[in-house]
Amino acid sequence: MIVSIFNDVIGPVMRGPSSSHCAAALRIGRLARDLMDGEFTDVLVEFDREGSLPTTHDTQGSDMGLFGGLMGWNADDERLPGSMQTLRDTGVRIAIETVDAGDPHPNTYRLTLRGERETHTLRAISTGGGMMEVIALDGFAVSMFGDCCETLLWVDGDAKELIASLASCFEAHEILLHESGNRRMVEVKAVGFVGDKIISVLTGITSVKRLFPVLPVMSGKDTQVPYGSCAEMLDHDAGRGTPLWRLAVNYEMARGGLSEDEVIAKMVEIVRIVRRSIAEGIAGTEYDDRVLGHQCGRFDEMMRAGKLLDGGALNRIILYVTALMEVKSSMGVIVAAPTAGACAALPGAIVAMAEAMDLNEEAMAKALLASGLIGVFIATRWTFAAEVGGCQAEGGSAASMAAAAMVTLAGGSLTQSVAAASMALQSMIGLICDPVANRVEVPCLGKNVMAASNALSCANMALAGYDPVIPLDEVIDTAKHVATQMPREVRCTNLGGLSITPTAIALEEKLAARRASACGVGCGC
Ligand code: SF4
């Protein structure tokens, strides 16, 4: 699927500690719910022993997201922290097991859903930043991203005639035939569903399912974008020096079939959500099941009283970044930009710097769009998933994107924006992912602040004409390669780095005991 700024990079608007756990799992759950027409009595969730999920699914929010999705909820639903119990209260039996499946992707979900009339299986992977792909359904190899309406037709006998009839009367992006043994399923991807009237005249259909899209920007038929890498973008621009934000608008217009006004308005809405979250964080958040309490209020007081070291706008950036992280850890609403773990560095830096410069929300939106295009280049070549790439994929990407955004706020050139993005990512290559007590708070708070500080430094260096030497695409490829050399223990598995310090282990035990006593039966809900 072609990357979209709003689908893959800036968003989703969500609650929870981790987008690759909560938001992606929620989207998987929603598709699974549609597959069962919302009627099921048993859910079996299986995670591969060698993946990242056996040690993280509970505390990093996979369960919360998955069961919220199975309830049909949205990613920012305030009921999400209690989703498992709510699903159980509807009479659904839930089992979560660790198995030896040999899944190649560390974030693989294997679901079996049973109802009174039918059973279905679904295998999906979370690919980072809330994105997911369904890779198998009832044993058929598929590729579904939730970016269109999916009509699934189980067929008895030869399906070729049915496909020909369908193609003659229905405008589809794609009509795919999946076969396994003597079983056949026809998958129709389109902007709408195949209607009952058409289905009634087709022969051999034994079952029909309709899976609704779960992404904000739909894919069209034969969608094409003008560039997918930084080098292609620079070639396309051919030295005209078009601002990065405008190139981003052009990209998203092509990707999503949107007008320029729609793209900018969508991003202004994101800016408003971020600003509300910042205010909420500074005012103070509360949540029992977290490592850190409310800290940014004190920072705000000291900053206003002139009692901090003079950091210029950097102090306001630190305040906003930490406020957003506190909102995230209290299950408040945040924008995963590009992920929930690294939700604060980029928007916190943009809003703080724009306010310091007396710029309006449209200027903030344009900076976010510029950052979004850098994110497109990263997501197209690689990933935002810490389970695959460590924190260089989350915090490193956020720093790179934020650096380009801050050059945009300063009215810098396209060359300077790209140089800042390259320099910021260069200095975060190799960063591991090792959250303490399986909560995305420590060292994530400091890593977000570091990413934002790094972004500011690199933006100013780029504005002053510093040479990044290595082009951005090559830096991304390097981070990707380094990720393959990083052991699994330091890629968000809770098995290495700070995660296994004596203090972290003691904290995790303390939080687990508190959760068990809060829920009464020790199920961890
Ligand atoms: S260490 Fe980095 S990648 Fe890992 S959870 Fe924290 S912010 Fe995300």
Coordinates of C-alpha atoms and ligand atoms in Angstrom, one line a residue:
M1 CA 0.0 0.0 0.0
I2 CA 1.2 3.5 -0.8
V3 CA 2.0 5.4 2.4
S4 CA -0.3 8.3 3.3
I5 CA 0.6 11.1 5.6
F6 CA -2.7 10.9 7.5
N7 CA -2.8 7.1 7.5
D8 CA 0.7 6.1 8.3
V9 CA 2.6 9.1 9.6
I10 CA 0.6 11.8 11.5
G11 CA -2.1 9.8 13.3
P12 CA -4.0 8.0 14.5
V13 CA -5.7 10.1 17.1
M14 CA -5.7 7.6 19.9
R15 CA -5.4 6.6 23.6
G16 CA -2.8 4.2 24.9
P17 CA 0.9 3.8 25.5
S18 CA 1.9 2.4 22.1
S19 CA 0.4 2.8 18.6
S20 CA 2.0 -0.4 17.3
H21 CA 0.2 -2.2 20.2
C22 CA -3.1 -0.3 20.9
A23 CA -4.1 1.4 17.7
A24 CA -2.9 -1.4 15.3
A25 CA -4.5 -4.1 17.5
L26 CA -7.8 -2.1 17.6
R27 CA -7.8 -1.9 13.8
I28 CA -7.2 -5.7 13.7
G29 CA -10.0 -6.2 16.2
R30 CA -12.5 -4.1 14.2
L31 CA -11.8 -6.1 11.0
A32 CA -12.2 -9.4 13.0
R33 CA -15.5 -8.1 14.4
D34 CA -16.8 -7.4 10.9
L35 CA -15.6 -10.9 9.8
M36 CA -18.0 -12.3 12.4
D37 CA -20.8 -9.8 11.7
G38 CA -20.3 -8.7 15.4
E39 CA -21.5 -12.1 16.7
F40 CA -19.0 -14.3 18.5
T41 CA -18.7 -16.2 21.8
D42 CA -15.1 -17.1 21.9
V43 CA -11.8 -15.3 21.1
L44 CA -8.5 -17.1 21.0
V45 CA -5.4 -14.9 20.7
E46 CA -2.1 -16.5 20.0
F47 CA 1.3 -14.9 20.0
D48 CA 4.6 -16.4 18.8
R49 CA 7.0 -17.2 21.6
E50 CA 9.9 -15.5 19.7
G51 CA 8.0 -12.3 18.9
S52 CA 7.6 -9.2 21.0
L53 CA 4.0 -9.6 22.0
P54 CA 4.2 -12.4 24.7
T55 CA 6.1 -10.0 27.0
T56 CA 4.3 -6.8 26.0
H57 CA 0.7 -7.4 24.9
D58 CA -0.8 -6.6 28.3
T59 CA 1.1 -3.6 29.6
Q60 CA 1.8 -1.9 26.3
G61 CA -1.9 -2.0 25.3
S62 CA -2.3 -4.7 22.7
D63 CA -5.1 -6.3 24.7
M64 CA -6.8 -3.0 25.4
G65 CA -6.8 -2.1 21.7
L66 CA -7.7 -5.6 20.4
F67 CA -10.7 -6.0 22.7
G68 CA -11.8 -2.4 22.1
G69 CA -11.7 -3.2 18.3
L70 CA -13.7 -6.4 18.9
M71 CA -16.2 -4.1 20.7
G72 CA -16.3 -1.9 17.6
W73 CA -14.8 1.1 19.3
N74 CA -12.6 3.9 18.0
A75 CA -9.0 4.4 18.9
D76 CA -9.7 7.4 21.1
D77 CA -12.7 5.8 23.0
E78 CA -12.4 6.7 26.7
R79 CA -13.6 3.2 27.6
L80 CA -10.5 1.5 26.1
P81 CA -8.7 0.8 29.4
G82 CA -11.6 -1.4 30.4
S83 CA -12.2 -3.1 27.0
M84 CA -11.2 -6.7 28.1
Q85 CA -13.7 -6.7 31.0
T86 CA -16.4 -5.0 28.9
L87 CA -16.0 -7.7 26.2
R88 CA -16.2 -10.4 28.9
D89 CA -19.3 -8.8 30.3
T90 CA -21.0 -9.4 26.9
G91 CA -20.5 -13.1 27.5
V92 CA -17.4 -13.5 25.2
R93 CA -14.8 -16.0 26.5
I94 CA -11.2 -14.8 25.9
A95 CA -8.1 -16.9 25.8
I96 CA -4.6 -15.6 25.2
E97 CA -1.8 -18.1 24.5
T98 CA 1.9 -18.2 23.7
V99 CA 2.7 -20.7 20.9
D100 CA 5.6 -21.8 18.8
A101 CA 4.4 -20.6 15.4
G102 CA 7.6 -19.4 13.9
D103 CA 6.1 -16.1 12.8
P104 CA 8.7 -14.1 10.9
H105 CA 7.2 -10.7 12.1
P106 CA 7.7 -9.9 15.8
N107 CA 4.2 -8.2 16.0
T108 CA 2.0 -11.1 14.7
Y109 CA -1.5 -11.6 16.0
R110 CA -3.2 -15.0 15.4
L111 CA -7.0 -14.8 16.1
T112 CA -9.6 -17.5 16.1
L113 CA -13.1 -16.3 16.6
R114 CA -16.0 -18.7 17.2
G115 CA -19.7 -18.0 17.1
E116 CA -22.8 -20.2 17.2
R117 CA -22.8 -20.5 13.4
E118 CA -19.3 -20.0 12.2
T119 CA -15.6 -20.0 13.0
H120 CA -13.0 -17.7 11.3
T121 CA -9.3 -17.3 11.7
L122 CA -7.2 -14.2 10.9
R123 CA -3.5 -13.5 11.1
A124 CA -2.3 -9.9 11.1
I125 CA 0.9 -8.0 11.7
S126 CA 1.3 -4.5 13.3
T127 CA 3.8 -2.6 11.2
G128 CA 4.3 0.5 13.3
G129 CA 2.6 3.8 14.1
G130 CA -0.8 2.1 14.3
M131 CA -0.6 0.5 10.8
M132 CA -1.4 -3.1 10.3
E133 CA -1.8 -5.7 7.6
V134 CA -4.0 -8.8 7.6
I135 CA -1.9 -11.4 6.0
A136 CA -4.1 -14.5 6.3
L137 CA -7.8 -15.1 6.6
D138 CA -9.3 -18.6 7.0
G139 CA -6.0 -19.9 5.7
F140 CA -6.0 -17.9 2.5
A141 CA -3.0 -15.6 2.0
V142 CA -4.3 -12.1 1.7
S143 CA -3.0 -8.5 2.0
M144 CA -5.5 -6.1 3.6
F145 CA -4.6 -2.8 5.1
G146 CA -8.0 -1.5 6.0
D147 CA -7.8 1.3 3.4
C148 CA -10.9 0.3 1.3
C149 CA -14.2 -1.6 1.5
E150 CA -13.5 -5.3 1.4
T151 CA -16.3 -7.6 0.2
L152 CA -15.4 -11.2 0.8
L153 CA -17.3 -14.0 -1.1
W154 CA -16.8 -17.6 -0.3
V155 CA -17.5 -19.6 -3.4
D156 CA -18.5 -23.2 -4.2
G157 CA -17.1 -24.5 -7.5
D158 CA -15.3 -22.5 -10.3
A159 CA -15.2 -18.8 -9.4
K160 CA -13.9 -17.6 -12.7
E161 CA -17.3 -17.0 -14.2
L162 CA -18.4 -15.3 -11.1
I163 CA -15.4 -13.0 -11.2
A164 CA -16.1 -12.1 -14.9
S165 CA -19.7 -11.3 -14.1
L166 CA -18.7 -9.2 -11.2
A167 CA -16.1 -7.3 -13.2
S168 CA -18.7 -6.4 -15.8
C169 CA -21.1 -4.8 -13.4
F170 CA -19.1 -3.5 -10.4
E171 CA -16.4 -0.9 -10.3
A172 CA -13.7 -2.5 -8.1
H173 CA -10.1 -1.5 -7.4
E174 CA -9.2 -5.2 -7.5
I175 CA -11.0 -8.6 -7.7
L176 CA -8.8 -11.3 -6.3
L177 CA -9.3 -15.1 -6.2
H178 CA -7.8 -16.9 -3.2
E179 CA -7.6 -20.7 -3.3
S180 CA -6.5 -23.2 -0.7
G181 CA -7.2 -26.9 -1.5
N182 CA -10.7 -27.0 -2.8
R183 CA -11.8 -23.8 -1.0
R184 CA -12.2 -20.5 -2.8
M185 CA -12.7 -16.9 -1.6
V186 CA -13.1 -13.9 -3.9
E187 CA -11.9 -10.6 -2.4
V188 CA -13.3 -7.4 -3.8
K189 CA -11.5 -4.2 -2.9
A190 CA -13.4 -1.0 -3.8
V191 CA -14.6 2.4 -2.6
G192 CA -17.9 0.7 -1.6
F193 CA -19.3 -2.8 -1.0
V194 CA -20.7 -5.1 -3.5
G195 CA -24.5 -4.8 -2.9
D196 CA -27.0 -7.5 -2.2
K197 CA -28.7 -6.9 -5.6
I198 CA -25.5 -7.8 -7.5
I199 CA -24.8 -10.7 -5.2
S200 CA -28.3 -12.2 -5.7
V201 CA -27.6 -12.7 -9.4
L202 CA -24.2 -14.3 -8.9
T203 CA -24.1 -18.1 -8.6
G204 CA -22.1 -20.3 -6.2
I205 CA -21.7 -17.9 -3.3
T206 CA -22.0 -19.6 0.1
S207 CA -21.1 -16.7 2.4
V208 CA -20.6 -13.0 2.2
K209 CA -18.7 -10.7 4.6
R210 CA -18.1 -7.0 4.4
L211 CA -15.1 -5.5 6.2
F212 CA -15.3 -1.7 6.7
P213 CA -12.2 0.5 6.2
V214 CA -10.3 1.4 9.4
L215 CA -7.9 4.0 8.0
P216 CA -8.9 7.7 7.6
V217 CA -7.6 8.0 4.0
M218 CA -9.0 5.5 1.5
S219 CA -7.0 4.2 -1.4
G220 CA -8.3 4.7 -4.9
K221 CA -8.0 2.6 -8.0
D222 CA -4.5 2.9 -9.5
T223 CA -3.5 5.5 -6.9
Q224 CA -0.1 7.1 -7.8
V225 CA 2.1 9.5 -5.9
P226 CA 4.7 11.8 -7.4
Y227 CA 7.6 10.6 -5.2
G228 CA 8.3 7.9 -2.6
S229 CA 11.8 8.9 -1.7
C230 CA 13.7 12.0 -0.9
A231 CA 15.9 11.6 -4.0
E232 CA 12.7 11.2 -6.2
M233 CA 11.2 14.3 -4.6
L234 CA 14.4 16.4 -5.3
D235 CA 14.4 15.1 -8.9
H236 CA 10.8 16.0 -9.2
D237 CA 11.4 19.5 -7.9
A238 CA 14.3 19.9 -10.3
G239 CA 15.9 22.8 -8.4
R240 CA 12.8 25.0 -8.1
G241 CA 13.1 25.0 -4.4
T242 CA 9.4 24.4 -3.7
P243 CA 8.8 24.5 0.1
L244 CA 8.7 21.0 1.7
W245 CA 5.2 21.6 3.1
R246 CA 3.8 22.3 -0.4
L247 CA 5.5 19.1 -1.8
A248 CA 3.8 17.3 1.1
V249 CA 0.4 18.8 0.2
N250 CA 0.9 17.8 -3.4
Y251 CA 1.8 14.2 -2.3
E252 CA -1.2 13.8 0.0
M253 CA -3.6 15.3 -2.6
A254 CA -2.4 12.6 -5.1
R255 CA -2.5 9.9 -2.4
G256 CA -5.9 10.5 -1.0
G257 CA -7.8 12.3 -3.8
L258 CA -8.1 15.4 -1.5
S259 CA -8.0 19.1 -2.4
E260 CA -5.3 21.4 -1.0
D261 CA -7.8 23.0 1.4
E262 CA -8.9 19.6 2.6
V263 CA -5.3 18.5 3.3
I264 CA -4.5 21.7 5.2
A265 CA -7.8 21.7 7.1
K266 CA -7.3 18.1 8.2
M267 CA -3.9 19.0 9.6
V268 CA -5.2 22.1 11.3
E269 CA -7.6 19.8 13.1
I270 CA -4.7 17.6 14.2
V271 CA -2.9 20.7 15.5
R272 CA -6.0 21.6 17.6
I273 CA -6.1 18.2 19.1
V274 CA -2.4 18.4 20.0
R275 CA -2.8 21.8 21.6
R276 CA -5.7 20.6 23.7
S277 CA -3.6 17.7 24.9
I278 CA -0.7 20.0 25.8
A279 CA -3.0 22.1 27.9
E280 CA -4.5 19.0 29.6
G281 CA -1.0 17.7 30.3
I282 CA 0.2 21.0 31.9
A283 CA -3.0 21.2 34.0
G284 CA -2.2 17.8 35.4
T285 CA -3.1 14.2 34.7
E286 CA -3.8 11.3 37.0
Y287 CA -3.5 7.6 36.3
D288 CA -2.7 4.8 38.7
D289 CA -1.0 2.3 36.4
R290 CA 2.0 4.3 35.4
V291 CA 5.6 4.8 36.5
L292 CA 5.8 8.6 36.5
G293 CA 3.3 11.1 38.0
H294 CA 2.6 14.7 37.0
Q295 CA 5.9 16.5 36.6
C296 CA 5.5 19.1 33.9
G297 CA 3.4 21.4 36.0
R298 CA 6.4 22.1 38.2
F299 CA 8.6 22.7 35.1
D300 CA 6.0 25.2 33.9
E301 CA 6.0 27.1 37.3
M302 CA 9.8 27.2 37.4
M303 CA 10.0 28.3 33.8
R304 CA 7.5 31.1 34.3
A305 CA 9.4 32.2 37.5
G306 CA 12.7 32.3 35.6
K307 CA 14.2 29.6 37.8
L308 CA 15.4 27.3 35.0
L309 CA 18.6 27.6 33.0
D310 CA 18.0 29.8 30.0
G311 CA 17.2 27.5 27.1
G312 CA 15.3 30.0 25.0
A313 CA 12.4 28.3 23.2
L314 CA 13.9 24.9 24.1
N315 CA 12.4 25.1 27.6
R316 CA 9.0 25.6 26.2
I317 CA 9.6 22.6 23.9
I318 CA 10.6 20.5 26.9
L319 CA 7.4 21.6 28.7
Y320 CA 5.2 20.7 25.8
V321 CA 6.9 17.4 25.0
T322 CA 6.7 16.2 28.6
A323 CA 3.1 17.4 28.9
L324 CA 2.1 15.3 25.9
M325 CA 4.0 12.3 27.3
E326 CA 2.1 12.6 30.5
V327 CA -1.2 12.7 28.7
K328 CA -0.3 9.6 26.8
S329 CA 0.7 7.7 30.0
S330 CA -2.6 8.7 31.6
M331 CA -4.6 7.2 28.6
G332 CA -5.5 10.7 27.4
V333 CA -6.0 11.5 23.7
I334 CA -2.8 12.0 21.7
V335 CA -1.8 12.0 18.1
A336 CA 0.6 9.2 17.2
A337 CA 3.1 11.3 15.2
P338 CA 4.7 9.1 14.0
T339 CA 4.0 6.7 16.9
A340 CA 2.4 6.8 20.4
G341 CA 5.7 6.1 22.1
A342 CA 7.3 9.0 20.2
C343 CA 4.1 11.1 20.1
A344 CA 5.5 14.1 21.8
A345 CA 8.8 15.1 20.2
L346 CA 7.4 16.3 16.9
P347 CA 4.1 18.0 17.8
G348 CA 5.5 19.4 21.1
A349 CA 8.5 20.9 19.3
I350 CA 6.4 22.4 16.5
V351 CA 3.7 23.9 18.7
A352 CA 6.2 25.3 21.2
M353 CA 8.5 26.8 18.5
A354 CA 5.5 28.2 16.5
E355 CA 4.1 29.9 19.6
A356 CA 7.5 31.3 20.5
M357 CA 7.6 32.7 16.9
D358 CA 4.0 34.0 17.2
L359 CA 2.9 31.8 14.2
N360 CA -0.7 30.6 13.8
E361 CA -2.2 27.2 13.5
E362 CA -2.0 27.1 9.7
A363 CA 1.8 27.6 10.0
M364 CA 1.9 24.7 12.5
A365 CA -0.1 22.6 10.2
K366 CA 2.2 23.3 7.3
A367 CA 5.2 22.4 9.4
L368 CA 3.5 19.1 10.4
L369 CA 2.8 18.4 6.7
A370 CA 6.5 19.0 5.9
S371 CA 7.4 16.6 8.7
G372 CA 4.8 14.2 7.3
L373 CA 6.6 13.9 4.0
I374 CA 9.9 13.1 5.7
G375 CA 7.9 10.4 7.5
V376 CA 6.5 9.1 4.2
F377 CA 10.1 8.6 3.0
I378 CA 11.0 6.7 6.2
A379 CA 7.8 4.6 6.2
T380 CA 8.1 3.8 2.5
R381 CA 11.7 2.5 2.8
W382 CA 11.5 1.2 6.4
T383 CA 9.2 1.3 9.5
F384 CA 8.3 3.2 12.6
A385 CA 8.0 0.0 14.6
A386 CA 10.4 -0.2 17.6
E387 CA 9.9 -4.0 17.6
V388 CA 11.6 -4.0 14.2
G389 CA 14.0 -1.1 14.4
G390 CA 14.4 -0.1 18.1
C391 CA 14.0 3.5 19.2
Q392 CA 15.9 4.8 16.2
A393 CA 12.7 3.9 14.2
E394 CA 10.5 5.8 16.7
G395 CA 12.5 8.6 18.3
G396 CA 15.0 8.8 15.5
S397 CA 12.2 9.2 12.9
A398 CA 10.4 11.8 15.1
A399 CA 13.7 13.8 15.4
S400 CA 14.3 13.7 11.7
M401 CA 10.7 14.8 10.9
A402 CA 10.8 17.5 13.6
A403 CA 14.0 19.0 12.3
A404 CA 12.5 19.4 8.8
A405 CA 9.4 20.9 10.4
M406 CA 11.3 23.5 12.4
V407 CA 13.2 24.6 9.3
T408 CA 9.8 25.0 7.7
L409 CA 8.7 27.2 10.6
A410 CA 11.7 29.4 10.0
G411 CA 11.0 29.7 6.3
G412 CA 14.1 27.7 5.3
S413 CA 14.7 26.2 1.9
L414 CA 13.9 22.7 0.7
T415 CA 17.6 21.9 0.8
Q416 CA 17.9 23.0 4.4
S417 CA 14.8 21.0 5.4
V418 CA 16.2 17.8 4.0
A419 CA 19.6 18.5 5.4
A420 CA 18.1 19.0 8.9
A421 CA 16.2 15.7 8.6
S422 CA 19.3 13.8 7.5
M423 CA 21.5 15.2 10.4
A424 CA 18.9 14.5 13.0
L425 CA 18.5 10.9 12.1
Q426 CA 22.2 10.4 11.7
S427 CA 22.7 11.1 15.4
M428 CA 20.1 8.7 16.6
I429 CA 21.2 5.6 14.6
G430 CA 21.5 2.6 16.9
L431 CA 19.1 3.8 19.6
I432 CA 17.6 0.8 21.4
C433 CA 14.1 0.4 22.7
D434 CA 14.1 -0.6 26.4
P435 CA 11.0 0.8 28.2
V436 CA 11.0 0.4 32.0
A437 CA 8.4 -1.8 33.6
N438 CA 6.9 -2.3 30.2
R439 CA 5.3 1.2 30.4
V440 CA 6.2 3.6 27.6
E441 CA 7.4 6.3 30.0
V442 CA 11.0 5.7 31.1
P443 CA 13.3 6.3 29.2
C444 CA 10.7 7.4 26.6
L445 CA 10.1 10.8 28.2
G446 CA 13.8 11.7 28.0
K447 CA 14.1 10.2 24.5
N448 CA 11.3 12.3 23.2
V449 CA 12.9 15.4 24.8
M450 CA 16.2 14.4 23.2
A451 CA 14.6 13.9 19.8
A452 CA 13.1 17.4 20.0
S453 CA 16.3 19.0 21.2
N454 CA 18.3 17.3 18.5
A455 CA 15.7 18.5 16.0
L456 CA 16.1 22.1 17.1
S457 CA 19.9 21.8 16.9
C458 CA 19.9 20.2 13.5
A459 CA 17.3 22.8 12.2
N460 CA 19.6 25.6 13.2
M461 CA 22.6 23.9 11.8
A462 CA 20.8 23.4 8.5
L463 CA 19.6 27.0 8.4
A464 CA 23.3 28.0 8.9
G465 CA 24.3 25.9 5.9
Y466 CA 25.9 22.9 7.7
D467 CA 26.6 20.0 5.4
P468 CA 24.8 16.7 6.3
V469 CA 27.1 14.8 3.9
I470 CA 25.0 11.7 3.8
P471 CA 21.7 12.0 1.9
L472 CA 18.5 11.3 3.9
D473 CA 17.6 8.1 1.9
E474 CA 21.0 6.6 2.7
V475 CA 20.7 7.5 6.3
I476 CA 17.3 5.7 6.5
D477 CA 18.8 2.7 4.7
T478 CA 21.6 2.7 7.3
A479 CA 19.2 2.7 10.2
K480 CA 17.3 -0.1 8.6
H481 CA 20.4 -2.1 8.2
V482 CA 21.6 -1.4 11.7
A483 CA 18.2 -2.7 13.0
T484 CA 19.0 -6.1 11.5
Q485 CA 22.2 -6.1 13.6
M486 CA 20.4 -5.2 16.9
P487 CA 19.4 -8.2 19.1
R488 CA 15.8 -8.9 19.7
E489 CA 16.3 -8.1 23.4
V490 CA 16.7 -4.4 22.7
R491 CA 13.8 -4.0 20.3
C492 CA 10.8 -3.5 22.6
T493 CA 10.7 -6.9 24.1
N494 CA 11.2 -5.9 27.8
L495 CA 14.2 -8.3 27.7
G496 CA 17.2 -5.9 27.6
G497 CA 18.6 -2.4 28.3
L498 CA 17.0 -0.5 31.1
S499 CA 14.1 -2.9 31.1
I500 CA 16.1 -5.5 33.0
T501 CA 17.7 -3.3 35.6
P502 CA 16.9 -4.3 39.2
T503 CA 14.9 -1.1 39.7
A504 CA 12.8 -1.7 36.5
I505 CA 12.1 -5.3 37.6
A506 CA 11.0 -4.2 41.0
L507 CA 8.8 -1.4 39.5
E508 CA 7.2 -3.9 37.2
E509 CA 6.4 -6.2 40.0
K510 CA 5.0 -3.4 42.1
L511 CA 2.7 -2.2 39.3
A512 CA 1.6 -5.8 38.5
A513 CA 0.6 -6.3 42.2
R514 CA -1.3 -3.0 42.2
R515 CA -3.2 -3.9 39.0
A516 CA -4.0 -7.3 40.4
S517 CA -5.4 -5.8 43.6
A518 CA -7.3 -3.1 41.7
C519 CA -9.1 -5.7 39.5
G520 CA -9.9 -7.9 42.4
V521 CA -9.4 -11.3 40.6
G522 CA -5.9 -10.7 39.3
C523 CA -6.7 -10.9 35.7
G524 CA -4.9 -7.7 35.0
C525 CA -7.9 -5.9 33.5
Ligands
SF4_1 S1 12.3 3.5 24.1 FE1 11.7 4.6 22.3 S2 10.9 3.1 20.9 FE2 10.9 2.2 22.9 S3 8.9 2.5 23.8 FE3 10.2 4.2 24.4 S4 9.9 5.8 22.9 FE4 9.1 3.9 22.0

